[in-house]
Amino acid sequence: VWAVGTGGTVLQWNGKVWSPQASRSTSFLFSVWGTDARNVWAVGQGGTILRWNGKVWTPQNSGTANFLYGIWGTDAENIWAVGQGGTIVKWDGKVWTPQNSGTANFLYGIWGSSANNIWAVGGAGTILHWNGAAWVAQNPDSATNFYAVWGSDAGHVWAGGQYGTIVTWDGAAWIAQVSGTTGGFFAVRGTARNNVWAVGQAGTIQHWD
């Protein structure tokens, strides 16, 4: 398990203890994702992208100076990172290439069920869908900032954000849900469509049953 944070901090859990790693970076790192123990990426401040190959962390050329807040992929040759000013960059196994998001709003979270079905969320109610060919803007039932997105499958996806906002994708439309709180959500994760957790501001933890 990996955790990342301020000043290039990278910690690794080996099943017993957390140990600091040499990231070779002093940038604030916002997100980490990997396919296996030898392919892990961390993204952050100033377009920083670091890659773990099983032995060392190595800086990569992201092609942008914009902050990157989220990263997700399907395998070691299909990875997307999102961030400041609508930035989206894609890794094809060799290089990071910019993609046209169609928005200037900040993007904070990204998740997908396949390489042709990906969601990115961000400021001012932004939700984008990647259909394998282009990023297409969606129309959620909210204009607040979204910080996190996760799904159990292609027909069950949740996005969380400011003021306790949670919207869910049912396969046809985004629908607002009652979260029971006004605290902002910064992460959403689960194990199934009836077991989802949203966490955030002021110790907020909400569970979807």
PDB file of C-alpha atoms in Angstrom:
ATOM      1  CA  VAL A   1       0.000   0.000   0.000  1.00  0.00           C
ATOM      2  CA  TRP A   2       1.217   3.480  -0.870  1.00  0.00           C
ATOM      3  CA  ALA A   3       0.423   6.909   0.595  1.00  0.00           C
ATOM      4  CA  VAL A   4       1.639  10.277  -0.693  1.00  0.00           C
ATOM      5  CA  GLY A   5       1.616  13.848   0.595  1.00  0.00           C
ATOM      6  CA  THR A   6       3.489  17.091   1.241  1.00  0.00           C
ATOM      7  CA  GLY A   7       7.110  17.711   0.299  1.00  0.00           C
ATOM      8  CA  GLY A   8       7.359  14.669  -1.931  1.00  0.00           C
ATOM      9  CA  THR A   9       6.401  12.336   0.919  1.00  0.00           C
ATOM     10  CA  VAL A  10       5.869   8.713  -0.112  1.00  0.00           C
ATOM     11  CA  LEU A  11       5.141   6.004   2.451  1.00  0.00           C
ATOM     12  CA  GLN A  12       4.861   2.257   1.841  1.00  0.00           C
ATOM     13  CA  TRP A  13       2.989  -0.249   4.001  1.00  0.00           C
ATOM     14  CA  ASN A  14       4.486  -3.755   4.009  1.00  0.00           C
ATOM     15  CA  GLY A  15       1.781  -5.396   6.106  1.00  0.00           C
ATOM     16  CA  LYS A  16       3.298  -4.405   9.450  1.00  0.00           C
ATOM     17  CA  VAL A  17       4.733  -0.877   9.316  1.00  0.00           C
ATOM     18  CA  TRP A  18       4.737   2.294   7.203  1.00  0.00           C
ATOM     19  CA  SER A  19       8.191   3.165   5.809  1.00  0.00           C
ATOM     20  CA  PRO A  20       9.275   6.410   4.082  1.00  0.00           C
ATOM     21  CA  GLN A  21      10.510   6.066   0.492  1.00  0.00           C
ATOM     22  CA  ALA A  22      12.959   8.215  -1.471  1.00  0.00           C
ATOM     23  CA  SER A  23      10.662   9.932  -3.982  1.00  0.00           C
ATOM     24  CA  ARG A  24      13.388  12.160  -5.471  1.00  0.00           C
ATOM     25  CA  SER A  25      10.877  15.016  -5.377  1.00  0.00           C
ATOM     26  CA  THR A  26       9.927  17.847  -3.014  1.00  0.00           C
ATOM     27  CA  SER A  27       6.594  18.530  -4.740  1.00  0.00           C
ATOM     28  CA  PHE A  28       3.253  18.183  -2.972  1.00  0.00           C
ATOM     29  CA  LEU A  29       1.822  14.855  -4.134  1.00  0.00           C
ATOM     30  CA  PHE A  30      -1.973  14.601  -4.291  1.00  0.00           C
ATOM     31  CA  SER A  31      -2.759  11.126  -5.614  1.00  0.00           C
ATOM     32  CA  VAL A  32      -1.240   7.688  -6.199  1.00  0.00           C
ATOM     33  CA  TRP A  33      -2.353   4.706  -8.283  1.00  0.00           C
ATOM     34  CA  GLY A  34      -0.804   1.514  -9.613  1.00  0.00           C
ATOM     35  CA  THR A  35      -1.396  -1.710 -11.524  1.00  0.00           C
ATOM     36  CA  ASP A  36       0.915  -3.932  -9.473  1.00  0.00           C
ATOM     37  CA  ALA A  37       3.908  -3.792  -7.124  1.00  0.00           C
ATOM     38  CA  ARG A  38       6.235  -2.728  -9.965  1.00  0.00           C
ATOM     39  CA  ASN A  39       4.056  -0.140 -11.658  1.00  0.00           C
ATOM     40  CA  VAL A  40       2.898   2.730  -9.447  1.00  0.00           C
ATOM     41  CA  TRP A  41       2.446   6.424 -10.296  1.00  0.00           C
ATOM     42  CA  ALA A  42       2.114   9.495  -8.088  1.00  0.00           C
ATOM     43  CA  VAL A  43       1.008  12.939  -9.310  1.00  0.00           C
ATOM     44  CA  GLY A  44       1.103  16.412  -7.833  1.00  0.00           C
ATOM     45  CA  GLN A  45       2.326  19.971  -7.809  1.00  0.00           C
ATOM     46  CA  GLY A  46       3.589  21.646 -10.979  1.00  0.00           C
ATOM     47  CA  GLY A  47       2.744  18.734 -13.257  1.00  0.00           C
ATOM     48  CA  THR A  48       4.824  16.302 -11.209  1.00  0.00           C
ATOM     49  CA  ILE A  49       4.501  12.630 -12.142  1.00  0.00           C
ATOM     50  CA  LEU A  50       6.637  10.007 -10.437  1.00  0.00           C
ATOM     51  CA  ARG A  51       6.834   6.335 -11.386  1.00  0.00           C
ATOM     52  CA  TRP A  52       7.800   3.379  -9.173  1.00  0.00           C
ATOM     53  CA  ASN A  53       9.330   0.447 -11.080  1.00  0.00           C
ATOM     54  CA  GLY A  54       9.685  -1.860  -8.121  1.00  0.00           C
ATOM     55  CA  LYS A  55      13.038  -0.414  -7.032  1.00  0.00           C
ATOM     56  CA  VAL A  56      13.090   3.397  -7.334  1.00  0.00           C
ATOM     57  CA  TRP A  57      10.819   6.384  -7.921  1.00  0.00           C
ATOM     58  CA  THR A  58      11.670   8.245 -11.135  1.00  0.00           C
ATOM     59  CA  PRO A  59      10.317  11.636 -12.342  1.00  0.00           C
ATOM     60  CA  GLN A  60       8.458  11.570 -15.661  1.00  0.00           C
ATOM     61  CA  ASN A  61       7.776  14.300 -18.195  1.00  0.00           C
ATOM     62  CA  SER A  62       4.071  15.096 -17.910  1.00  0.00           C
ATOM     63  CA  GLY A  63       4.176  17.836 -20.547  1.00  0.00           C
ATOM     64  CA  THR A  64       2.397  20.279 -18.228  1.00  0.00           C
ATOM     65  CA  ALA A  65       3.215  22.610 -15.347  1.00  0.00           C
ATOM     66  CA  ASN A  66      -0.360  22.491 -14.048  1.00  0.00           C
ATOM     67  CA  PHE A  67      -1.060  20.786 -10.743  1.00  0.00           C
ATOM     68  CA  LEU A  68      -2.299  17.203 -11.145  1.00  0.00           C
ATOM     69  CA  TYR A  69      -4.817  16.075  -8.527  1.00  0.00           C
ATOM     70  CA  GLY A  70      -6.015  12.648  -9.627  1.00  0.00           C
ATOM     71  CA  ILE A  71      -4.788   9.561 -11.462  1.00  0.00           C
ATOM     72  CA  TRP A  72      -6.387   6.297 -12.593  1.00  0.00           C
ATOM     73  CA  GLY A  73      -5.872   3.661 -15.269  1.00  0.00           C
ATOM     74  CA  THR A  74      -6.808   0.252 -16.570  1.00  0.00           C
ATOM     75  CA  ASP A  75      -3.305  -1.157 -17.033  1.00  0.00           C
ATOM     76  CA  ALA A  76       0.326  -0.068 -17.324  1.00  0.00           C
ATOM     77  CA  GLU A  77      -0.259   1.346 -20.830  1.00  0.00           C
ATOM     78  CA  ASN A  78      -3.530   3.188 -20.263  1.00  0.00           C
ATOM     79  CA  ILE A  79      -3.391   5.758 -17.472  1.00  0.00           C
ATOM     80  CA  TRP A  80      -5.003   9.193 -17.132  1.00  0.00           C
ATOM     81  CA  ALA A  81      -4.084  12.082 -14.818  1.00  0.00           C
ATOM     82  CA  VAL A  82      -6.313  15.135 -14.285  1.00  0.00           C
ATOM     83  CA  GLY A  83      -5.779  18.538 -12.743  1.00  0.00           C
ATOM     84  CA  GLN A  84      -5.633  22.302 -12.870  1.00  0.00           C
ATOM     85  CA  GLY A  85      -7.380  24.212 -15.644  1.00  0.00           C
ATOM     86  CA  GLY A  86      -9.095  21.135 -17.086  1.00  0.00           C
ATOM     87  CA  THR A  87      -5.769  19.394 -17.695  1.00  0.00           C
ATOM     88  CA  ILE A  88      -5.933  15.735 -18.743  1.00  0.00           C
ATOM     89  CA  VAL A  89      -2.830  13.788 -19.772  1.00  0.00           C
ATOM     90  CA  LYS A  90      -2.714  10.142 -20.876  1.00  0.00           C
ATOM     91  CA  TRP A  91       0.088   7.581 -20.550  1.00  0.00           C
ATOM     92  CA  ASP A  92       0.315   5.058 -23.404  1.00  0.00           C
ATOM     93  CA  GLY A  93       3.198   3.057 -22.008  1.00  0.00           C
ATOM     94  CA  LYS A  94       5.854   5.369 -23.466  1.00  0.00           C
ATOM     95  CA  VAL A  95       4.859   9.042 -23.153  1.00  0.00           C
ATOM     96  CA  TRP A  96       2.311  11.322 -21.503  1.00  0.00           C
ATOM     97  CA  THR A  97       0.101  13.091 -24.076  1.00  0.00           C
ATOM     98  CA  PRO A  98      -2.373  15.923 -23.418  1.00  0.00           C
ATOM     99  CA  GLN A  99      -6.059  15.332 -24.166  1.00  0.00           C
ATOM    100  CA  ASN A 100      -8.768  17.891 -24.861  1.00  0.00           C
ATOM    101  CA  SER A 101     -11.076  18.007 -21.839  1.00  0.00           C
ATOM    102  CA  GLY A 102     -13.281  20.779 -23.238  1.00  0.00           C
ATOM    103  CA  THR A 103     -13.209  22.651 -19.923  1.00  0.00           C
ATOM    104  CA  ALA A 104     -11.016  25.085 -18.012  1.00  0.00           C
ATOM    105  CA  ASN A 105     -12.451  24.005 -14.652  1.00  0.00           C
ATOM    106  CA  PHE A 106     -10.130  22.214 -12.254  1.00  0.00           C
ATOM    107  CA  LEU A 107     -10.447  18.420 -12.313  1.00  0.00           C
ATOM    108  CA  TYR A 108      -9.894  16.629  -9.014  1.00  0.00           C
ATOM    109  CA  GLY A 109     -11.004  13.023  -9.365  1.00  0.00           C
ATOM    110  CA  ILE A 110     -11.037  10.268 -11.971  1.00  0.00           C
ATOM    111  CA  TRP A 111     -12.313   6.674 -12.133  1.00  0.00           C
ATOM    112  CA  GLY A 112     -13.493   4.268 -14.800  1.00  0.00           C
ATOM    113  CA  SER A 113     -14.816   0.783 -15.406  1.00  0.00           C
ATOM    114  CA  SER A 114     -12.802   0.281 -18.613  1.00  0.00           C
ATOM    115  CA  ALA A 115     -10.534   2.136 -21.045  1.00  0.00           C
ATOM    116  CA  ASN A 116     -13.653   3.315 -22.908  1.00  0.00           C
ATOM    117  CA  ASN A 117     -15.732   4.311 -19.898  1.00  0.00           C
ATOM    118  CA  ILE A 118     -14.049   6.856 -17.624  1.00  0.00           C
ATOM    119  CA  TRP A 119     -15.383   9.668 -15.448  1.00  0.00           C
ATOM    120  CA  ALA A 120     -13.548  12.822 -14.363  1.00  0.00           C
ATOM    121  CA  VAL A 121     -15.013  15.316 -11.892  1.00  0.00           C
ATOM    122  CA  GLY A 122     -14.132  18.835 -10.814  1.00  0.00           C
ATOM    123  CA  GLY A 123     -15.072  22.426 -10.139  1.00  0.00           C
ATOM    124  CA  ALA A 124     -18.432  24.091 -10.771  1.00  0.00           C
ATOM    125  CA  GLY A 125     -20.296  20.802 -11.103  1.00  0.00           C
ATOM    126  CA  THR A 126     -18.013  19.477 -13.832  1.00  0.00           C
ATOM    127  CA  ILE A 127     -18.437  15.822 -14.753  1.00  0.00           C
ATOM    128  CA  LEU A 128     -16.773  14.546 -17.919  1.00  0.00           C
ATOM    129  CA  HIS A 129     -17.152  11.153 -19.600  1.00  0.00           C
ATOM    130  CA  TRP A 130     -14.512   9.469 -21.769  1.00  0.00           C
ATOM    131  CA  ASN A 131     -16.177   7.191 -24.336  1.00  0.00           C
ATOM    132  CA  GLY A 132     -12.977   5.928 -25.919  1.00  0.00           C
ATOM    133  CA  ALA A 133     -12.786   8.732 -28.463  1.00  0.00           C
ATOM    134  CA  ALA A 134     -13.514  12.022 -26.672  1.00  0.00           C
ATOM    135  CA  TRP A 135     -14.284  13.648 -23.325  1.00  0.00           C
ATOM    136  CA  VAL A 136     -17.944  14.680 -23.216  1.00  0.00           C
ATOM    137  CA  ALA A 137     -19.462  17.038 -20.625  1.00  0.00           C
ATOM    138  CA  GLN A 138     -22.316  15.672 -18.523  1.00  0.00           C
ATOM    139  CA  ASN A 139     -25.187  17.472 -16.820  1.00  0.00           C
ATOM    140  CA  PRO A 140     -25.233  16.548 -13.117  1.00  0.00           C
ATOM    141  CA  ASP A 141     -27.931  17.709 -10.738  1.00  0.00           C
ATOM    142  CA  SER A 142     -25.486  20.053  -8.963  1.00  0.00           C
ATOM    143  CA  ALA A 143     -23.223  23.026  -9.650  1.00  0.00           C
ATOM    144  CA  THR A 144     -20.968  22.542  -6.608  1.00  0.00           C
ATOM    145  CA  ASN A 145     -17.358  21.403  -6.792  1.00  0.00           C
ATOM    146  CA  PHE A 146     -16.856  17.645  -7.094  1.00  0.00           C
ATOM    147  CA  TYR A 147     -13.675  16.200  -5.592  1.00  0.00           C
ATOM    148  CA  ALA A 148     -14.085  12.434  -5.873  1.00  0.00           C
ATOM    149  CA  VAL A 149     -15.629   9.768  -8.073  1.00  0.00           C
ATOM    150  CA  TRP A 150     -15.879   5.981  -7.809  1.00  0.00           C
ATOM    151  CA  GLY A 151     -18.111   3.228  -9.133  1.00  0.00           C
ATOM    152  CA  SER A 152     -18.835  -0.442  -8.552  1.00  0.00           C
ATOM    153  CA  ASP A 153     -19.532  -0.975 -12.266  1.00  0.00           C
ATOM    154  CA  ALA A 154     -20.490   0.966 -15.401  1.00  0.00           C
ATOM    155  CA  GLY A 155     -24.064   1.464 -14.205  1.00  0.00           C
ATOM    156  CA  HIS A 156     -23.354   2.480 -10.609  1.00  0.00           C
ATOM    157  CA  VAL A 157     -21.068   5.489 -10.078  1.00  0.00           C
ATOM    158  CA  TRP A 158     -20.930   8.101  -7.292  1.00  0.00           C
ATOM    159  CA  ALA A 159     -19.429  11.593  -7.273  1.00  0.00           C
ATOM    160  CA  GLY A 160     -18.921  13.520  -4.029  1.00  0.00           C
ATOM    161  CA  GLY A 161     -18.109  17.140  -3.343  1.00  0.00           C
ATOM    162  CA  GLN A 162     -18.875  20.337  -1.453  1.00  0.00           C
ATOM    163  CA  TYR A 163     -21.647  20.772   1.127  1.00  0.00           C
ATOM    164  CA  GLY A 164     -22.350  17.054   1.417  1.00  0.00           C
ATOM    165  CA  THR A 165     -23.165  16.770  -2.271  1.00  0.00           C
ATOM    166  CA  ILE A 166     -23.402  13.248  -3.684  1.00  0.00           C
ATOM    167  CA  VAL A 167     -24.773  12.376  -7.105  1.00  0.00           C
ATOM    168  CA  THR A 168     -25.089   8.899  -8.557  1.00  0.00           C
ATOM    169  CA  TRP A 169     -24.998   7.608 -12.134  1.00  0.00           C
ATOM    170  CA  ASP A 170     -27.587   4.904 -12.787  1.00  0.00           C
ATOM    171  CA  GLY A 171     -26.455   4.120 -16.317  1.00  0.00           C
ATOM    172  CA  ALA A 172     -28.632   6.788 -17.924  1.00  0.00           C
ATOM    173  CA  ALA A 173     -28.471   9.980 -15.816  1.00  0.00           C
ATOM    174  CA  TRP A 174     -26.839  11.621 -12.810  1.00  0.00           C
ATOM    175  CA  ILE A 175     -29.236  11.862  -9.855  1.00  0.00           C
ATOM    176  CA  ALA A 176     -28.783  13.769  -6.591  1.00  0.00           C
ATOM    177  CA  GLN A 177     -28.787  11.741  -3.371  1.00  0.00           C
ATOM    178  CA  VAL A 178     -29.386  12.828   0.220  1.00  0.00           C
ATOM    179  CA  SER A 179     -26.084  12.409   2.056  1.00  0.00           C
ATOM    180  CA  GLY A 180     -27.308  13.493   5.480  1.00  0.00           C
ATOM    181  CA  THR A 181     -24.483  15.980   5.981  1.00  0.00           C
ATOM    182  CA  THR A 182     -23.253  19.393   4.828  1.00  0.00           C
ATOM    183  CA  GLY A 183     -19.598  18.439   5.153  1.00  0.00           C
ATOM    184  CA  GLY A 184     -17.616  18.309   1.932  1.00  0.00           C
ATOM    185  CA  PHE A 185     -16.539  14.925   0.566  1.00  0.00           C
ATOM    186  CA  PHE A 186     -12.959  14.390  -0.624  1.00  0.00           C
ATOM    187  CA  ALA A 187     -12.931  10.656  -1.327  1.00  0.00           C
ATOM    188  CA  VAL A 188     -15.451   7.965  -2.295  1.00  0.00           C
ATOM    189  CA  ARG A 189     -14.680   4.232  -2.316  1.00  0.00           C
ATOM    190  CA  GLY A 190     -16.528   0.968  -1.926  1.00  0.00           C
ATOM    191  CA  THR A 191     -16.596  -2.769  -2.545  1.00  0.00           C
ATOM    192  CA  ALA A 192     -20.032  -3.085  -4.176  1.00  0.00           C
ATOM    193  CA  ARG A 193     -23.077  -1.066  -5.223  1.00  0.00           C
ATOM    194  CA  ASN A 194     -24.563  -1.474  -1.735  1.00  0.00           C
ATOM    195  CA  ASN A 195     -21.374  -0.804   0.226  1.00  0.00           C
ATOM    196  CA  VAL A 196     -19.898   2.636  -0.507  1.00  0.00           C
ATOM    197  CA  TRP A 197     -18.084   5.068   1.791  1.00  0.00           C
ATOM    198  CA  ALA A 198     -17.689   8.842   1.423  1.00  0.00           C
ATOM    199  CA  VAL A 199     -15.275  10.746   3.686  1.00  0.00           C
ATOM    200  CA  GLY A 200     -14.300  14.369   4.113  1.00  0.00           C
ATOM    201  CA  GLN A 201     -14.533  17.615   6.001  1.00  0.00           C
ATOM    202  CA  ALA A 202     -14.525  17.702   9.816  1.00  0.00           C
ATOM    203  CA  GLY A 203     -14.209  13.925  10.131  1.00  0.00           C
ATOM    204  CA  THR A 204     -17.274  13.254   7.998  1.00  0.00           C
ATOM    205  CA  ILE A 205     -17.835   9.571   7.153  1.00  0.00           C
ATOM    206  CA  GLN A 206     -21.028   8.484   5.402  1.00  0.00           C
ATOM    207  CA  HIS A 207     -21.990   4.952   4.311  1.00  0.00           C
ATOM    208  CA  TRP A 208     -24.304   3.921   1.475  1.00  0.00           C
ATOM    209  CA  ASP A 209     -26.115   0.654   2.143  1.00  0.00           C
TER     210      ASP A 209
END
